[in-house]
mmCIF file of C-alpha atoms in Angstrom:
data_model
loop_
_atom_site.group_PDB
_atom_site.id
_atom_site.type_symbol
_atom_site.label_atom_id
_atom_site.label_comp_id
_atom_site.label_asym_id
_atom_site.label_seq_id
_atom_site.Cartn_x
_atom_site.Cartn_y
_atom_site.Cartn_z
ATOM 1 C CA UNK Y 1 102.350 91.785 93.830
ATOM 2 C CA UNK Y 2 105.411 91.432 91.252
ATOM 3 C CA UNK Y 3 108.609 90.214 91.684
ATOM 4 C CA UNK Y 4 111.574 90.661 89.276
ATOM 5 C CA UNK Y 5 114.614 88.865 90.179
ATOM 6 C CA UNK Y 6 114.567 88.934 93.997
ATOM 7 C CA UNK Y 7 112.717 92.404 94.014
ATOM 8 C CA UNK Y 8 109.244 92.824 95.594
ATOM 9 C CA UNK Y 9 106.588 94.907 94.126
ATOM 10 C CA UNK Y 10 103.567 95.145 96.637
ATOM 11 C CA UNK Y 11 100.989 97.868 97.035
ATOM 12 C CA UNK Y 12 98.017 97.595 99.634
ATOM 13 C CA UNK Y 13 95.093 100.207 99.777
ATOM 14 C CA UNK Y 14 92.396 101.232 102.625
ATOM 15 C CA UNK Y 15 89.539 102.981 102.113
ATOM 16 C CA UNK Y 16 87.101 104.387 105.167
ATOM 17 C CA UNK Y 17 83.611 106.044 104.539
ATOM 18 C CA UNK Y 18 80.971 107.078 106.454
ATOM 19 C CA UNK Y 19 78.459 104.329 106.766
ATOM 20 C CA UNK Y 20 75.097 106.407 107.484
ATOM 21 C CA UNK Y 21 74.564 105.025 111.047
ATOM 22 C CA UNK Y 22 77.331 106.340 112.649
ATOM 23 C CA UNK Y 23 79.921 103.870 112.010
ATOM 24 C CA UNK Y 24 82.436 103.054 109.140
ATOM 25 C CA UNK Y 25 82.728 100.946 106.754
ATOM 26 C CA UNK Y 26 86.056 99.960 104.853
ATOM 27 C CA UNK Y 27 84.521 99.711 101.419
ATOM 28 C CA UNK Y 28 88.172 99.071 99.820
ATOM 29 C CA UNK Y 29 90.752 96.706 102.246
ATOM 30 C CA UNK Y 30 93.330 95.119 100.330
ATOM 31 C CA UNK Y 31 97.188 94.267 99.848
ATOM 32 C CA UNK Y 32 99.562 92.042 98.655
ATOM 33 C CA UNK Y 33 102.445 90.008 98.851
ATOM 34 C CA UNK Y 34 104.201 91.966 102.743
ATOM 35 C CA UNK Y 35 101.187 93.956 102.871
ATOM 36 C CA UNK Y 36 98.404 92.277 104.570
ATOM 37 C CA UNK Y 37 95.943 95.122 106.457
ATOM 38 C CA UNK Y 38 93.125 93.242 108.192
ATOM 39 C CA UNK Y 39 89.886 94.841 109.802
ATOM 40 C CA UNK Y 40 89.736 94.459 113.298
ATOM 41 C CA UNK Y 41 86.989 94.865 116.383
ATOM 42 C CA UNK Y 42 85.361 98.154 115.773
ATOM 43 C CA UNK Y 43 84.991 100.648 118.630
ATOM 44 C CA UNK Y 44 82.074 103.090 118.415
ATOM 45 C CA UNK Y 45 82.461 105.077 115.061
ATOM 46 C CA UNK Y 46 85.735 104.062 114.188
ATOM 47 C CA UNK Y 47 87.172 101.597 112.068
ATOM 48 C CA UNK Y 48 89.878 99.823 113.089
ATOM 49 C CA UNK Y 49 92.834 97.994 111.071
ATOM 50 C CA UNK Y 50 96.088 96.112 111.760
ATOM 51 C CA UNK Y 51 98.526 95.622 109.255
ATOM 52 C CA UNK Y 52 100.178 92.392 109.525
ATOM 53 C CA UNK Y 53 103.277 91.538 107.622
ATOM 54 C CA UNK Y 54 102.853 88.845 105.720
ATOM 55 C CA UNK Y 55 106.288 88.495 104.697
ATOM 56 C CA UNK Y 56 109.795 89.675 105.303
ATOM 57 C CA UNK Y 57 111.090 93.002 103.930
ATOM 58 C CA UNK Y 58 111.453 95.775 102.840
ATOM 59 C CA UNK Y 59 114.288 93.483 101.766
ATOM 60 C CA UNK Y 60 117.472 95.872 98.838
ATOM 61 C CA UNK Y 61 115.497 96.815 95.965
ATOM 62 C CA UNK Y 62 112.000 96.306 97.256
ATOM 63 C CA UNK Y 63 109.259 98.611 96.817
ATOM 64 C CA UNK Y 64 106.247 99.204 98.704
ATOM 65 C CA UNK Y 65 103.122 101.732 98.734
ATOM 66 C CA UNK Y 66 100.583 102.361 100.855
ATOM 67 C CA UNK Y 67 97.412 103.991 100.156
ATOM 68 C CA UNK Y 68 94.900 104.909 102.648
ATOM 69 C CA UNK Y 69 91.998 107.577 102.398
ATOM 70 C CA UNK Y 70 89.104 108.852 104.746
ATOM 71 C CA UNK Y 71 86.310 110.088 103.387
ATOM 72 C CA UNK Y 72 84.418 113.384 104.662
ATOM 73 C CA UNK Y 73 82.736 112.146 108.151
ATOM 74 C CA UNK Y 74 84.819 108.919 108.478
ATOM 75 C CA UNK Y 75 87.100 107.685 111.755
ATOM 76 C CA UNK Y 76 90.173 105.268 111.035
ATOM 77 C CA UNK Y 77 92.426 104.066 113.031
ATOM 78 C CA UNK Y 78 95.476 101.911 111.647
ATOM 79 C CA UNK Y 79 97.833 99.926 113.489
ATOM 80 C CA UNK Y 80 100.455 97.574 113.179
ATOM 81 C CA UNK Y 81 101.082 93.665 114.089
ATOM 82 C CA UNK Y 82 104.669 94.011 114.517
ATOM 83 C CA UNK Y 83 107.745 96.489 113.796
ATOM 84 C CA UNK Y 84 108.822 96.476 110.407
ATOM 85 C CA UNK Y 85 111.891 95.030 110.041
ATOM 86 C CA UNK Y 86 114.552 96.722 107.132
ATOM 87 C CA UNK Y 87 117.117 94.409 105.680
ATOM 88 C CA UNK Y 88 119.485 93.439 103.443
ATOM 89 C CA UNK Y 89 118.685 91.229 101.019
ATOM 90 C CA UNK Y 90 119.973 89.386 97.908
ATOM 91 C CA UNK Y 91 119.743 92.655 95.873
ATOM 92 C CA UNK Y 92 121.333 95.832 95.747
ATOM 93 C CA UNK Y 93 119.648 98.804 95.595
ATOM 94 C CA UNK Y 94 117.636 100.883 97.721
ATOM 95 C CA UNK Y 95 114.706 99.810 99.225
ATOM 96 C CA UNK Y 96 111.551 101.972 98.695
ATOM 97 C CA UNK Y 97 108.694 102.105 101.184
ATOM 98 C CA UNK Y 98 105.819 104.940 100.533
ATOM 99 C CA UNK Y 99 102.709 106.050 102.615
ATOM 100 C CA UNK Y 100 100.379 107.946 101.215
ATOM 101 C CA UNK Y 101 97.636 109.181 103.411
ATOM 102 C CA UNK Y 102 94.484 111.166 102.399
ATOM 103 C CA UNK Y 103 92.068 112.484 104.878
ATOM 104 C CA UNK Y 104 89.069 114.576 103.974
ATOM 105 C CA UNK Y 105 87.204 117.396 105.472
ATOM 106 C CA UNK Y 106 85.080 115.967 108.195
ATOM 107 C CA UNK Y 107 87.126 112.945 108.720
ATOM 108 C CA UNK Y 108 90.118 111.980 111.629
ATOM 109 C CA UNK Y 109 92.626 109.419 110.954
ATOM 110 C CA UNK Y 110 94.835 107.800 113.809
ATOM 111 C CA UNK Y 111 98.418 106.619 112.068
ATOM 112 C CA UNK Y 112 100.096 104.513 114.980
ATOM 113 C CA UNK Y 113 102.360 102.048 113.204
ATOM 114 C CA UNK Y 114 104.587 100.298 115.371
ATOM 115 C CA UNK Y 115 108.408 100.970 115.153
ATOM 116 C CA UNK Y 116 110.625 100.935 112.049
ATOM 117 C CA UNK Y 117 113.643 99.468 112.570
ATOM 118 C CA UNK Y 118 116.935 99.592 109.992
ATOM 119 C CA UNK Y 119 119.256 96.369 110.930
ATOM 120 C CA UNK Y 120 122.980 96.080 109.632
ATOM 121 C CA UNK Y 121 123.343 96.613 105.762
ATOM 122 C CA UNK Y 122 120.104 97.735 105.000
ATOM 123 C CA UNK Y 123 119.565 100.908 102.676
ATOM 124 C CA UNK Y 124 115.479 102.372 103.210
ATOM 125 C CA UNK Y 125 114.386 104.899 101.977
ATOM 126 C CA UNK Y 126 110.967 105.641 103.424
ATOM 127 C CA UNK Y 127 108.169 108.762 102.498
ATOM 128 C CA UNK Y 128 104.997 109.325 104.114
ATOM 129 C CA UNK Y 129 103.109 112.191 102.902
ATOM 130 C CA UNK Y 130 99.594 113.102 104.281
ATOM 131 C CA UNK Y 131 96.700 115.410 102.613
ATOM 132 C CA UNK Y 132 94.347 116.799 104.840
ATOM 133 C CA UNK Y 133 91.237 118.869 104.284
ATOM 134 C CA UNK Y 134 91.053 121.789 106.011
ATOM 135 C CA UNK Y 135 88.739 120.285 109.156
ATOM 136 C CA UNK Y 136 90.294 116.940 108.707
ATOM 137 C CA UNK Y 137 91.786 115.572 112.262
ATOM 138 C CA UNK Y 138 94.920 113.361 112.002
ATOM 139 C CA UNK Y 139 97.208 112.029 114.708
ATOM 140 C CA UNK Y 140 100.402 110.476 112.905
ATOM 141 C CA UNK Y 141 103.136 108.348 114.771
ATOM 142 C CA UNK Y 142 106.391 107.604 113.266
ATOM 143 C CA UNK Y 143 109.281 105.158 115.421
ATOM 144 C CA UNK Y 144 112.776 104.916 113.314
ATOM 145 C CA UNK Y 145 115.222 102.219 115.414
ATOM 146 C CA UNK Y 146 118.766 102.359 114.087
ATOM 147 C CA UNK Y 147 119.515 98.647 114.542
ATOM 148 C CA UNK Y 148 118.783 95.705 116.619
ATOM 149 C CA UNK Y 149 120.370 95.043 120.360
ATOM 150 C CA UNK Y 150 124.396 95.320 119.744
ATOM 151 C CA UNK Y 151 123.962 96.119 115.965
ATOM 152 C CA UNK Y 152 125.175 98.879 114.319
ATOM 153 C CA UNK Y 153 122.435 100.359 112.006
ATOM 154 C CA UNK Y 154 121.792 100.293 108.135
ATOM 155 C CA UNK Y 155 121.233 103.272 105.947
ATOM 156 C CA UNK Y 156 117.868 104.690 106.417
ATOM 157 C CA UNK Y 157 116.247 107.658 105.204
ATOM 158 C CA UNK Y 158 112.719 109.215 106.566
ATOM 159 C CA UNK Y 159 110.199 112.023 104.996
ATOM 160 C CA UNK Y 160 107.742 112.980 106.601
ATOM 161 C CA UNK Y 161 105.435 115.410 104.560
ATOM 162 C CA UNK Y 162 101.796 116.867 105.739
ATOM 163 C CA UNK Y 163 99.776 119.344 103.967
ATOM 164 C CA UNK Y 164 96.472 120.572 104.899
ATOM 165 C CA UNK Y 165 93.925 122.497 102.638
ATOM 166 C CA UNK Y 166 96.875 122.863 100.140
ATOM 167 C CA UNK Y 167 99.457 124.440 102.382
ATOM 168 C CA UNK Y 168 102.778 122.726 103.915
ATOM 169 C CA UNK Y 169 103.055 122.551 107.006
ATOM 170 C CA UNK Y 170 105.748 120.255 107.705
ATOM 171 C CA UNK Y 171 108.059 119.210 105.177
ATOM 172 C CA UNK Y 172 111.231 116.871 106.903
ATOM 173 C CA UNK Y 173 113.734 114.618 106.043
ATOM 174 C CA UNK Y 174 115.622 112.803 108.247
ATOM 175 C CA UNK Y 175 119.180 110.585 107.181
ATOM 176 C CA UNK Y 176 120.901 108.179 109.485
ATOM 177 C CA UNK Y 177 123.370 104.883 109.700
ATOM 178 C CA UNK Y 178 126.179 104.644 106.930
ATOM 179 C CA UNK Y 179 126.727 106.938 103.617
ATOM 180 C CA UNK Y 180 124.219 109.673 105.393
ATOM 181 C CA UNK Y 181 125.562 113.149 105.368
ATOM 182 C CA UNK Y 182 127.502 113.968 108.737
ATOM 183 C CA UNK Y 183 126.637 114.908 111.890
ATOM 184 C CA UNK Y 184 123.828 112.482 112.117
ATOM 185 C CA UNK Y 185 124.952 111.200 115.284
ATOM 186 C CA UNK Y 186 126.393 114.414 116.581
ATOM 187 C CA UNK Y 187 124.571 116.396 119.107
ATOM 188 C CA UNK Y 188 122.620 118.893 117.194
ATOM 189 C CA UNK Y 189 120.510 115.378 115.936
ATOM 190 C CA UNK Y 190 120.752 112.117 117.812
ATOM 191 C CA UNK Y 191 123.547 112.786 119.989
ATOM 192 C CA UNK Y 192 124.162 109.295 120.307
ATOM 193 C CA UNK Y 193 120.679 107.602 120.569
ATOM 194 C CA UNK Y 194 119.204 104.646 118.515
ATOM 195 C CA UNK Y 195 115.950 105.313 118.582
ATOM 196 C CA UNK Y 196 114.009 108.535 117.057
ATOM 197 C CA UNK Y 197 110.494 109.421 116.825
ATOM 198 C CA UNK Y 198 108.095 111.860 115.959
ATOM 199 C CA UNK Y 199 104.014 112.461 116.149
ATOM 200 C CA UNK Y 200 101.887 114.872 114.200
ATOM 201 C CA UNK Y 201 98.687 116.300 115.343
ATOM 202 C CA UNK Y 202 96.194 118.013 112.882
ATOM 203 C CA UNK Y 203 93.297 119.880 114.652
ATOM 204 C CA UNK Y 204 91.306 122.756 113.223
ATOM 205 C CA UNK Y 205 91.113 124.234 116.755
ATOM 206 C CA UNK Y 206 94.874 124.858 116.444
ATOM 207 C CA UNK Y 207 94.838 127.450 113.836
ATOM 208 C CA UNK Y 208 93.007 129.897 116.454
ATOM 209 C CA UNK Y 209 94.703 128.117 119.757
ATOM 210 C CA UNK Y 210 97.638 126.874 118.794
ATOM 211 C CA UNK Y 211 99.651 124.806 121.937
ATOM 212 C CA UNK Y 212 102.341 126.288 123.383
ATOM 213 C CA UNK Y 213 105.910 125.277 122.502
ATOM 214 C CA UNK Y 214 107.649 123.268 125.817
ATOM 215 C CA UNK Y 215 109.717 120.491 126.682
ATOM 216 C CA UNK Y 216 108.643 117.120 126.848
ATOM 217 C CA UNK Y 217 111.197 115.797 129.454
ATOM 218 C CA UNK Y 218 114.675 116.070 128.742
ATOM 219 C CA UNK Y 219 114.971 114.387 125.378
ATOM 220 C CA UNK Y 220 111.371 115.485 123.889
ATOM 221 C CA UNK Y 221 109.693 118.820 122.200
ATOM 222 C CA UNK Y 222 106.540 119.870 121.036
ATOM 223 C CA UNK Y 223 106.096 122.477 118.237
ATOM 224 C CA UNK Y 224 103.562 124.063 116.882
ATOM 225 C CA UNK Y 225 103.465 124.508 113.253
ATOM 226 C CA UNK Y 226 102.548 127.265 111.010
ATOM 227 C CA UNK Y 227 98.845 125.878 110.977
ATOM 228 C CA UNK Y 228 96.167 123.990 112.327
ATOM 229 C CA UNK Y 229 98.719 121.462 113.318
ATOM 230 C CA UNK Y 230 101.570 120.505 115.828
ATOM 231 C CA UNK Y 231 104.314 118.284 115.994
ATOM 232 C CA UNK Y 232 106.255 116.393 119.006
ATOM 233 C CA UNK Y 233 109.895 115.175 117.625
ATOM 234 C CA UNK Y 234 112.169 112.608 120.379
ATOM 235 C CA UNK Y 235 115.102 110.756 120.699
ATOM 236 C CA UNK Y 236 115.600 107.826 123.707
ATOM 237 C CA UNK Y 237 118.516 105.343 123.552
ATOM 238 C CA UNK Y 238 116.194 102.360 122.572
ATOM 239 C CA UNK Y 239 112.930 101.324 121.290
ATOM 240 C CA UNK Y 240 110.820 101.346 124.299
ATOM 241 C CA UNK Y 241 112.071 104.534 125.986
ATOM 242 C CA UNK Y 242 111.149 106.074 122.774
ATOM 243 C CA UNK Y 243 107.511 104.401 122.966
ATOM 244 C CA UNK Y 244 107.056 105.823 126.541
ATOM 245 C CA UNK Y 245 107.711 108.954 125.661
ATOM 246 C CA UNK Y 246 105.682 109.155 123.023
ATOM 247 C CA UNK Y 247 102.650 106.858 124.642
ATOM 248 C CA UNK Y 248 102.340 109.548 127.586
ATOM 249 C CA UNK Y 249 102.401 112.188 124.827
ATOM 250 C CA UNK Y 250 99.085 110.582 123.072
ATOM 251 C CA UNK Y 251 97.395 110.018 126.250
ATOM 252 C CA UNK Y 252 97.944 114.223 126.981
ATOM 253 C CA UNK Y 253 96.974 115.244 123.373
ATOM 254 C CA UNK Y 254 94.923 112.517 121.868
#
């Protein structure tokens, strides 16, 4: 970790392989500073992982990266300790927070951070961008919450990338709370929730069998994508409306 002035520099990195009996080992498991992943209770073949936030942040003018790869015949499965909590600061500037996932052929990867949330005079700009082999399995959970209980919400921004052998298959960018380009409240995006989420399945089964498009309730849609993959996108007017949703979604697909 380095800090200049009252900026944050912090970069953690997982790594899950294979460990010849049927399990996996975490060869590489290591962060800094607000990045603090810890190995928890394994569960069959997986690996399992919490991140725990070992400080506040991402506080103006931090930035933070995140590195995790699963090698070829690997299981992961990463959660989080708490919601990550955007704010302020002492500095100006745009806070930076950047995922980078890499999943190989052979391997599946369950990303189920908990919720993201952008309090009062924050600016975030956060990018998660995953790599997939072609028969890599991922299930990917993002949670954005535009400010606490009676708060009105910072500035945060949200890419969400995913590629698999190569190709793009989803490639969005979401904008919300001050200085964001209009209409991000209007009814063609949140119409007037605080809380927006979105979950990504990969399967190589889906590039023959694809799931239907439907409704997911009245606020909730699943896609599928042009590939072996699918995405469910949701809006609810707070945090755990949004988590509901989305939990009865994993249980059906996961």
């Amino acid at each position: 970790m380095t800090v200049t002035g009252v900026r944050v520099r912090a970069r953690a990195r997982i790594v899950a392989r294979a460990d010849g009996r049927g399990g996996t080992a975490l060869p590489v498991l290591d962060g800094e500073g607000p990045l603090a992943p810890r190995r928890t209770r394994s569960a069959g073949s997986w690996a399992k992982v919490v991140l725990v936030g070992a400080m506040s942040g991402p506080l103006g003018g931090d930035r933070f990266t995140l590195d995790a790869r699963v090698e070829e015949g690997a299981r992961l499965h990463v959660g989080s300790a708490a919601a990550t909590l955007a704010l302020p600061g002492q500095a100006k500037g745009e806070a930076r927070y950047d995922v980078r996932l890499d999943v190989a052929d052979g391997a599946e990867l369950h990303w189920l951070p908990e919720q993201l949330i952008s309090a009062d005079g924050s600016d975030l700009y956060v990018t998660t961008r995953a790599e997939l082999g072609a028969v890599a399995r991922l299930v990917l959970r993002e949670e954005q919450v535009l400010g606490r209980t009676g708060e009105q919400p910072g500035r945060l921004t949200s890419r969400l990338t995913v590629r698999v052998a190569g190709r793009t298959v989803l490639d969005q960018e979401l904008s919300c709370g001050p200085g964001a380009p209009g209409g991000w409240d209007g009814p063609a995006v949140l119409a007037g929730h605080r809380a927006v989420g979105q979950m990504v399945f990969v399967r190589p089964e889906f590039a023959t069998e694809p799931p239907p498009a439907r409704m997911l309730g009245e606020y909730a849609a699943l896609v599928p994508l042009a590939g072996p993959a699918a995405l469910v996108s949701a809006v609810a007017p707070d945090a755990l409306s949004l988590r509901r949703t989305l939990d009865q979604v994993l249980s059906a697909l996961a």
